[in-house]
CSV table of C-alpha atoms in Angstrom, one decimal:
chain,number,residue,atom,x,y,z
G,1,MET,CA,163.0,66.9,105.3
G,2,ALA,CA,160.0,69.2,105.4
G,3,THR,CA,157.5,68.9,102.6
G,4,GLU,CA,154.7,71.3,101.7
G,5,ILE,CA,151.3,69.7,101.5
G,6,LYS,CA,149.2,71.6,99.0
G,7,ALA,CA,145.5,71.5,97.9
G,8,PRO,CA,144.8,69.4,94.8
G,9,THR,CA,144.7,71.2,91.5
G,10,PHE,CA,141.1,72.2,90.9
G,11,PRO,CA,139.7,72.3,87.3
G,12,GLU,CA,138.5,75.6,85.9
G,13,SER,CA,134.9,74.9,86.8
G,14,VAL,CA,135.9,74.7,90.5
G,15,ALA,CA,136.8,78.0,92.0
G,16,ASP,CA,137.8,76.9,95.5
G,17,GLY,CA,137.3,74.2,98.2
G,18,LEU,CA,136.7,73.8,101.9
G,19,VAL,CA,138.9,71.9,104.4
G,20,ALA,CA,136.3,69.4,105.6
G,21,THR,CA,138.1,67.0,108.0
G,22,TRP,CA,141.7,66.5,109.2
G,23,HIS,CA,142.3,62.8,109.9
G,24,LYS,CA,145.7,63.5,111.3
G,25,GLN,CA,146.9,66.0,113.8
G,26,PRO,CA,150.3,67.7,114.3
G,27,GLY,CA,152.7,65.2,115.7
G,28,ASP,CA,150.9,62.2,114.4
G,29,ALA,CA,153.0,59.5,112.6
G,30,CYS,CA,151.9,58.7,109.1
G,31,SER,CA,152.6,56.0,106.6
G,32,ARG,CA,152.8,56.6,102.9
G,33,ASP,CA,149.3,57.1,101.4
G,34,ASP,CA,147.7,57.5,104.8
G,35,LEU,CA,144.6,59.8,104.5
G,36,LEU,CA,145.5,63.3,105.9
G,37,VAL,CA,142.6,65.5,105.0
G,38,ASP,CA,139.3,65.7,103.1
G,39,ILE,CA,138.8,68.7,100.8
G,40,GLU,CA,135.2,69.4,99.9
G,41,THR,CA,134.4,71.2,96.7
G,42,ASP,CA,131.0,72.0,95.1
G,43,LYS,CA,131.3,68.7,93.1
G,44,VAL,CA,133.2,66.1,95.0
G,45,VAL,CA,135.2,65.3,98.2
G,46,LEU,CA,138.9,65.1,97.4
G,47,GLU,CA,141.3,63.1,99.6
G,48,VAL,CA,144.9,64.3,100.3
G,49,VAL,CA,147.2,61.5,101.4
G,50,ALA,CA,150.7,61.4,103.0
G,51,PRO,CA,153.5,61.6,100.4
G,52,ALA,CA,155.8,59.4,102.4
G,53,ASP,CA,156.4,57.9,105.8
G,54,GLY,CA,156.8,60.6,108.4
G,55,VAL,CA,155.0,63.0,110.7
G,56,LEU,CA,152.4,65.7,110.1
G,57,GLN,CA,154.4,68.7,111.4
G,58,GLU,CA,151.9,71.6,111.1
G,59,ILE,CA,148.4,72.3,109.9
G,60,VAL,CA,148.3,75.6,108.0
G,61,LYS,CA,144.6,75.6,107.0
G,62,GLY,CA,142.1,74.3,109.7
G,63,GLU,CA,138.8,72.7,109.2
G,64,GLY,CA,136.1,75.0,107.7
G,65,GLU,CA,138.6,77.2,106.0
G,66,THR,CA,138.3,78.0,102.3
G,67,ILE,CA,141.3,77.2,100.1
G,68,THR,CA,142.2,77.6,96.4
G,69,SER,CA,143.9,75.3,94.0
G,70,GLU,CA,147.4,74.3,95.0
G,71,GLU,CA,147.3,76.4,98.2
G,72,LEU,CA,149.5,75.4,101.1
G,73,ILE,CA,147.5,73.5,103.7
G,74,ALA,CA,150.1,71.7,105.9
G,75,ILE,CA,153.8,71.0,106.5
G,76,PHE,CA,154.9,67.3,106.5
G,77,ALA,CA,158.2,66.0,107.8
G,78,GLU,CA,159.4,63.0,105.7
G,79,GLY,CA,161.2,60.3,107.6
G,80,ALA,CA,160.5,61.9,111.0
G,81,VAL,CA,159.3,59.7,113.9
G,82,ALA,CA,156.5,60.7,116.3
G,83,SER,CA,157.6,61.2,119.9
G,84,ALA,CA,156.6,58.3,122.1
G,85,LYS,CA,153.8,58.8,124.6
G,86,PRO,CA,154.1,57.4,128.1
G,87,ALA,CA,152.3,54.2,128.6
G,88,ALA,CA,149.3,54.2,131.0
G,89,PRO,CA,149.4,51.8,134.0
G,90,ALA,CA,148.0,48.3,133.2
G,91,LYS,CA,145.1,48.5,135.7
G,92,ALA,CA,144.0,51.9,134.5
G,93,ALA,CA,144.1,50.7,130.9
G,94,GLU,CA,142.0,47.7,131.7
G,95,SER,CA,139.4,49.6,133.6
G,96,ALA,CA,139.2,52.5,131.1
G,97,SER,CA,136.1,52.9,129.0
G,98,PRO,CA,136.3,52.8,125.2
G,99,ALA,CA,135.9,56.6,125.1
G,100,ALA,CA,138.7,57.1,127.6
G,101,LYS,CA,141.1,54.8,125.6
G,102,ASN,CA,140.5,57.0,122.5
G,103,ASN,CA,141.2,60.3,124.2
G,104,ASP,CA,144.8,60.4,122.9
G,105,GLU,CA,144.0,59.2,119.5
G,106,SER,CA,140.8,60.4,117.7
G,107,PRO,CA,139.2,57.8,115.4
G,108,ILE,CA,139.3,58.1,111.7
G,109,LEU,CA,135.8,58.8,110.3
G,110,SER,CA,134.7,58.9,106.7
G,111,PRO,CA,132.9,62.2,105.7
G,112,ALA,CA,129.5,60.4,105.6
G,113,ALA,CA,130.1,58.8,109.0
G,114,ARG,CA,131.1,62.1,110.6
G,115,ARG,CA,128.0,63.9,109.3
G,116,LEU,CA,125.8,61.1,110.7
G,117,ALA,CA,127.5,61.3,114.1
G,118,ASP,CA,127.1,65.1,114.2
G,119,GLU,CA,123.4,64.9,113.2
G,120,HIS,CA,122.6,62.4,116.0
G,121,GLY,CA,124.9,64.0,118.6
G,122,ILE,CA,127.1,61.0,118.9
G,123,ASP,CA,130.7,61.1,120.2
G,124,PRO,CA,132.7,59.5,117.3
G,125,GLN,CA,135.1,57.9,119.9
G,126,VAL,CA,132.5,55.4,121.1
G,127,ILE,CA,131.7,54.0,117.6
G,128,PRO,CA,133.7,50.9,116.8
G,129,GLY,CA,135.3,51.1,113.4
G,130,SER,CA,135.5,48.1,111.0
G,131,GLY,CA,137.4,49.9,108.2
G,132,LYS,CA,141.1,49.8,107.4
G,133,GLY,CA,143.1,51.0,110.3
G,134,GLY,CA,140.1,51.3,112.5
G,135,ARG,CA,138.4,53.7,110.2
G,136,VAL,CA,134.7,54.4,111.1
G,137,THR,CA,132.5,53.9,108.1
G,138,LYS,CA,129.0,55.1,107.4
G,139,GLU,CA,127.7,51.6,108.0
G,140,ASP,CA,129.5,51.5,111.4
G,141,THR,CA,127.7,54.7,112.5
G,142,LEU,CA,124.3,53.4,111.3
G,143,LYS,CA,124.8,50.1,113.2
G,144,TYR,CA,125.7,52.0,116.4
G,145,ILE,CA,122.6,54.3,116.1
G,146,GLU,CA,120.4,51.2,115.6
G,147,SER,CA,121.9,49.4,118.5
G,148,GLN,CA,121.4,52.4,120.8
G,149,SER,CA,117.8,52.7,119.7
G,150,VAL,CA,117.2,49.0,120.5
G,151,ALA,CA,118.9,49.3,123.9
G,152,GLN,CA,116.7,52.3,124.8
G,153,ALA,CA,113.6,50.5,123.6
G,154,GLN,CA,114.5,47.4,125.8
G,155,ALA,CA,115.3,49.5,128.8
G,156,ALA,CA,112.1,51.5,128.7
G,157,PRO,CA,109.6,48.8,130.0
G,158,SER,CA,111.9,48.0,133.0
G,159,ALA,CA,111.7,51.6,134.4
G,160,PRO,CA,109.5,51.7,137.5
G,161,LYS,CA,106.1,53.2,137.1
G,162,PRO,CA,105.4,56.3,139.3
G,163,ALA,CA,102.7,56.0,141.9
G,164,ALA,CA,99.4,57.4,140.7
G,165,VAL,CA,98.6,60.8,142.2
G,166,THR,CA,95.8,63.2,141.7
G,167,PRO,CA,97.2,66.0,139.6
G,168,GLU,CA,96.7,69.5,140.8
G,169,PRO,CA,95.6,72.2,138.3
G,170,THR,CA,98.9,73.5,136.7
G,171,ALA,CA,100.0,75.2,133.6
G,172,PRO,CA,100.1,73.0,130.4
G,173,VAL,CA,103.1,70.7,130.2
G,174,PHE,CA,104.5,69.8,126.8
G,175,ALA,CA,105.8,66.3,126.2
G,176,GLY,CA,109.0,67.4,124.5
G,177,GLU,CA,110.9,70.4,123.4
G,178,ARG,CA,110.7,71.9,120.0
G,179,VAL,CA,114.2,71.4,118.9
G,180,GLU,CA,115.9,73.3,116.1
G,181,LYS,CA,119.3,72.7,114.6
G,182,ARG,CA,121.2,75.1,112.4
G,183,VAL,CA,124.0,73.6,110.3
G,184,PRO,CA,125.9,75.2,107.4
G,185,MET,CA,124.9,74.2,103.9
G,186,THR,CA,127.5,71.9,102.3
G,187,ARG,CA,129.3,73.3,99.3
G,188,LEU,CA,127.7,70.7,97.0
G,189,ARG,CA,124.2,71.6,98.2
G,190,ALA,CA,125.0,75.3,97.9
G,191,ARG,CA,126.3,74.8,94.4
G,192,VAL,CA,123.3,72.7,93.3
G,193,ALA,CA,121.0,75.4,94.6
G,194,GLN,CA,122.9,78.1,92.8
G,195,ARG,CA,122.8,76.2,89.5
G,196,LEU,CA,119.1,75.4,89.7
G,197,VAL,CA,118.2,79.0,90.3
G,198,GLU,CA,120.5,80.1,87.5
G,199,ALA,CA,118.8,77.7,85.1
G,200,GLN,CA,115.4,79.1,85.9
G,201,GLN,CA,116.6,82.7,85.7
G,202,THR,CA,118.6,82.4,82.5
G,203,ALA,CA,116.9,79.8,80.3
G,204,ALA,CA,113.5,80.0,78.7
G,205,MET,CA,112.6,76.7,80.2
G,206,LEU,CA,109.5,74.7,79.0
G,207,THR,CA,108.5,71.1,79.5
G,208,THR,CA,106.7,68.7,77.2
G,209,PHE,CA,105.2,65.4,78.2
G,210,ASN,CA,104.5,62.0,76.7
G,211,GLU,CA,104.0,58.5,77.9
G,212,VAL,CA,105.6,55.2,76.9
G,213,ASN,CA,104.4,51.6,77.1
G,214,MET,CA,107.1,49.8,79.0
G,215,GLN,CA,105.8,46.3,78.2
G,216,PRO,CA,108.2,45.6,75.2
G,217,ILE,CA,111.2,46.5,77.3
G,218,MET,CA,109.9,44.5,80.3
G,219,ASP,CA,109.3,41.5,78.1
G,220,LEU,CA,112.8,41.8,76.6
G,221,ARG,CA,114.4,42.0,80.1
G,222,SER,CA,112.4,39.0,81.3
G,223,ARG,CA,113.4,36.9,78.3
G,224,TYR,CA,117.2,37.7,78.4
G,225,LYS,CA,118.1,38.9,81.8
G,226,GLU,CA,119.6,35.6,83.0
G,227,LEU,CA,121.6,35.1,79.8
G,228,PHE,CA,122.7,38.8,79.8
G,229,GLU,CA,123.9,38.5,83.4
G,230,LYS,CA,125.9,35.3,82.7
G,231,LYS,CA,127.4,36.7,79.5
G,232,HIS,CA,128.5,40.0,81.1
G,233,ASN,CA,130.0,38.8,84.4
G,234,GLY,CA,127.0,39.5,86.7
G,235,VAL,CA,126.0,42.9,85.1
G,236,ARG,CA,122.2,43.2,85.5
G,237,LEU,CA,120.0,44.4,82.7
G,238,GLY,CA,118.1,47.5,83.9
G,239,PHE,CA,115.9,50.1,82.4
G,240,MET,CA,118.3,52.9,82.3
G,241,SER,CA,120.6,51.5,79.6
G,242,PHE,CA,117.6,51.3,77.2
G,243,PHE,CA,116.8,55.0,77.9
G,244,VAL,CA,120.4,56.0,77.4
G,245,LYS,CA,120.5,54.1,74.1
G,246,ALA,CA,117.2,55.6,73.0
G,247,ALA,CA,118.4,59.1,74.0
G,248,VAL,CA,121.7,58.6,72.0
G,249,GLU,CA,119.8,57.7,68.8
G,250,ALA,CA,117.3,60.5,69.3
G,251,LEU,CA,120.1,63.0,69.8
G,252,LYS,CA,121.8,61.9,66.6
G,253,ARG,CA,118.5,62.7,64.7
G,254,PHE,CA,118.0,66.0,66.5
G,255,PRO,CA,121.4,67.6,67.0
G,256,ALA,CA,120.0,70.8,68.4
G,257,VAL,CA,118.9,68.9,71.5
G,258,ASN,CA,122.5,67.9,72.0
G,259,ALA,CA,123.7,71.5,71.5
G,260,SER,CA,124.4,74.3,74.0
G,261,ILE,CA,124.4,78.1,74.0
G,262,ASP,CA,127.7,79.9,74.6
G,263,GLY,CA,127.1,83.7,74.5
G,264,ASN,CA,125.7,84.4,71.1
G,265,ASP,CA,126.9,81.1,69.6
G,266,ILE,CA,125.3,77.7,69.4
G,267,VAL,CA,127.7,74.9,70.0
G,268,TYR,CA,126.8,71.6,68.3
G,269,HIS,CA,128.5,68.6,69.9
G,270,GLY,CA,129.5,65.7,67.6
G,271,TYR,CA,129.4,63.2,70.5
G,272,GLN,CA,126.8,62.2,73.1
G,273,ASP,CA,128.0,62.6,76.7
G,274,ILE,CA,125.0,61.5,78.8
G,275,GLY,CA,124.7,62.7,82.4
G,276,VAL,CA,122.9,60.4,84.8
G,277,ALA,CA,121.5,62.1,87.9
G,278,VAL,CA,122.4,60.1,91.0
G,279,SER,CA,121.2,60.8,94.5
G,280,SER,CA,123.8,60.6,97.3
G,281,ASP,CA,124.0,61.5,101.0
G,282,ARG,CA,125.7,64.8,100.0
G,283,GLY,CA,123.1,65.7,97.5
G,284,LEU,CA,122.3,65.3,93.8
G,285,VAL,CA,125.3,64.5,91.6
G,286,VAL,CA,125.4,64.0,87.8
G,287,PRO,CA,128.3,61.7,86.6
G,288,VAL,CA,128.7,61.6,82.9
G,289,LEU,CA,128.8,58.6,80.5
G,290,ARG,CA,131.5,59.7,78.0
G,291,ASN,CA,130.9,58.9,74.4
G,292,ALA,CA,127.7,57.0,75.2
G,293,GLU,CA,127.2,56.4,71.5
G,294,ASN,CA,130.1,53.9,71.6
G,295,MET,CA,128.8,52.0,74.7
G,296,GLY,CA,126.7,48.8,74.7
G,297,LEU,CA,124.0,48.0,77.2
G,298,ALA,CA,126.3,46.1,79.5
G,299,GLU,CA,128.9,48.8,79.6
G,300,ILE,CA,126.2,51.4,80.3
G,301,GLU,CA,124.7,49.3,83.2
G,302,ALA,CA,128.2,48.6,84.7
G,303,THR,CA,129.3,52.2,84.5
G,304,ILE,CA,126.1,53.5,86.1
G,305,ARG,CA,126.4,51.0,88.9
G,306,GLU,CA,130.0,52.0,89.5
G,307,PHE,CA,128.8,55.7,89.6
G,308,GLY,CA,126.2,54.8,92.2
G,309,LEU,CA,128.7,53.1,94.5
G,310,LYS,CA,131.2,55.9,94.1
G,311,ALA,CA,128.5,58.5,94.9
G,312,ARG,CA,127.5,56.6,98.0
G,313,ASP,CA,131.1,56.5,99.2
G,314,GLY,CA,131.9,60.0,98.1
G,315,LYS,CA,134.5,58.8,95.7
G,316,LEU,CA,133.3,60.4,92.4
G,317,GLY,CA,136.1,62.3,90.7
G,318,ILE,CA,135.7,65.8,89.3
G,319,ASP,CA,136.5,64.5,85.8
G,320,GLU,CA,133.6,62.1,86.1
G,321,MET,CA,131.2,64.9,86.8
G,322,THR,CA,132.2,67.6,84.4
G,323,GLY,CA,130.8,68.2,80.9
G,324,GLY,CA,127.8,66.3,79.5
G,325,THR,CA,125.6,67.3,76.6
G,326,PHE,CA,122.3,65.8,77.8
G,327,THR,CA,121.0,64.6,81.2
G,328,ILE,CA,118.6,61.8,82.2
G,329,SER,CA,116.9,62.0,85.7
G,330,ASN,CA,115.0,59.1,87.1
G,331,GLY,CA,112.6,60.2,89.8
G,332,GLY,CA,110.6,57.0,89.4
G,333,VAL,CA,112.9,55.2,91.7
G,334,PHE,CA,111.5,57.3,94.5
G,335,GLY,CA,107.9,56.9,93.4
G,336,SER,CA,107.5,60.1,91.4
G,337,LEU,CA,104.6,59.8,88.9
G,338,LEU,CA,105.1,63.1,87.1
G,339,SER,CA,107.5,66.0,87.4
G,340,THR,CA,109.2,68.8,85.5
G,341,PRO,CA,113.0,68.4,85.6
G,342,ILE,CA,115.2,71.5,85.7
G,343,LEU,CA,117.9,72.0,83.1
G,344,ASN,CA,121.5,71.3,83.8
G,345,PRO,CA,123.2,74.4,82.3
G,346,PRO,CA,124.6,74.8,79.7
G,347,GLN,CA,122.8,71.8,78.3
G,348,SER,CA,119.6,72.6,76.3
G,349,ALA,CA,117.5,69.6,77.5
G,350,ILE,CA,116.9,67.1,80.2
G,351,LEU,CA,114.8,63.9,80.2
G,352,GLY,CA,112.8,62.9,83.2
G,353,MET,CA,111.8,59.3,83.8
G,354,HIS,CA,109.0,58.3,86.3
G,355,LYS,CA,107.3,55.5,88.0
G,356,ILE,CA,106.0,52.6,85.9
G,357,GLN,CA,102.3,52.2,86.7
G,358,ASP,CA,99.6,49.9,85.3
G,359,ARG,CA,96.9,51.9,83.6
G,360,PRO,CA,94.0,51.1,81.4
G,361,MET,CA,94.9,52.0,77.8
G,362,ALA,CA,92.9,51.9,74.5
G,363,VAL,CA,94.6,49.5,72.1
G,364,ASN,CA,93.0,48.7,68.8
G,365,GLY,CA,89.5,49.6,70.1
G,366,LYS,CA,89.9,47.6,73.3
G,367,VAL,CA,90.9,48.5,76.8
G,368,GLU,CA,94.1,46.8,78.0
G,369,ILE,CA,96.0,47.2,81.3
G,370,LEU,CA,99.6,48.2,80.4
G,371,PRO,CA,102.7,49.3,82.4
G,372,MET,CA,103.0,52.9,81.4
G,373,MET,CA,105.6,55.6,82.3
G,374,TYR,CA,105.2,59.3,81.9
G,375,LEU,CA,108.2,61.0,80.2
G,376,ALA,CA,109.0,64.7,80.6
G,377,LEU,CA,111.4,66.7,78.5
G,378,SER,CA,112.4,70.1,79.8
G,379,TYR,CA,114.2,72.2,77.2
G,380,ASP,CA,115.6,75.7,76.6
G,381,HIS,CA,113.1,77.4,74.2
G,382,ARG,CA,115.8,79.9,73.2
G,383,LEU,CA,117.5,77.0,71.3
G,384,LEU,CA,114.8,74.5,70.7
G,385,ASP,CA,111.4,75.1,69.1
G,386,GLY,CA,108.4,73.1,70.3
G,387,LYS,CA,108.4,71.0,67.1
G,388,GLU,CA,112.0,69.8,67.7
G,389,ALA,CA,111.4,69.1,71.4
G,390,VAL,CA,108.2,67.2,70.9
G,391,SER,CA,109.6,65.2,67.9
G,392,PHE,CA,112.6,64.3,70.0
G,393,LEU,CA,110.5,62.9,72.8
G,394,VAL,CA,108.2,61.0,70.4
G,395,THR,CA,111.3,59.4,68.9
G,396,ILE,CA,112.4,58.2,72.3
G,397,LYS,CA,108.9,56.8,72.9
G,398,GLU,CA,108.9,55.0,69.6
G,399,LEU,CA,112.4,53.5,70.1
G,400,LEU,CA,111.5,52.2,73.6
G,401,GLU,CA,108.1,50.7,72.5
G,402,ASP,CA,109.9,48.9,69.6
G,403,PRO,CA,113.5,48.3,70.8
G,404,ALA,CA,114.5,46.5,67.6
G,405,ARG,CA,114.5,49.9,65.9
G,406,MET,CA,117.5,50.9,67.9
G,407,LEU,CA,119.4,47.9,66.5
G,408,LEU,CA,118.2,48.4,63.0
G,409,ASP,CA,118.7,52.2,63.1
G,410,ILE,CA,115.2,52.9,61.7
């Protein structure tokens, strides 16, 4: 029985998608839930799987083609059996190289692994896969690249040295070629670029700065981190959960920072959905902590860790990345000391965290060395006045420097 394979249903915020990689070809046998194709949108990579046991009969939309929500992309024959291929002679099979053995069956690559292979000019068929069903993962590709580099480094000293000759005057010889490579921008990167430009063109964006003494938070972590980890099944106590909790409390006190502009209206949100910017191989993504006001430190840390793993593997869902009333970006993990974060429309503000650095500070008339962090709050001046924005950032500073205030709601 022929079955139509259609693109997933995209939400309203996603106009279309791109056929990234077909993992099965016409005539290939498939088991139920086998991965057929990756669909790349401007937010996530969606996987389309086989609806039942059968054979992929026809591909309607090839790799690189743009598709819309629920558009027909392939025809699948349920219950069909792939035609048997003639077996190769035993001797030929034994002497065949790994690349030759895979001529009839292309290896299954994850999107991240395929991008790495393309960037380094590697034939995917020579990469041994350790994933399910021989799937080549990003880690497999990295190991293969590293092994090739080591092999080349070991082989270099054994090469015979050419006999020394007196060079004749010739034209200059360059040691290597100036190589350029042109690749299409991914949909995610293109969408990020578009939104960042829109934010700067449409919002009256301004940034205010402050600094926070991180010693109280660091002392609290040092005192309770082991007990916290045991209590919450291995969840580690990080800095981000304190910033999320402080942001939630500050947003409750300054509702305009949690609001957004919709045409000529201001929409005040009665909940705090905090977006946490996460860097991935595909680009910057911002998964959202839903109803962060109801989450404890452990739940926040566990959810953020889950987001990071999903972003690394390209498994974040569209529902996990839509919405959000406020965003926190941590450039400090990359060593950034100070920056001006760009708004995530239609949100009215974004908080930038930075590197913790020991600095001499005046405390009660004495100079002390304290672990300080610069904070940056970029905000839309159309909605927020300087007084509200500065007061909001000062509130976050005060809550972080005296964490007990978050528990006592003072």
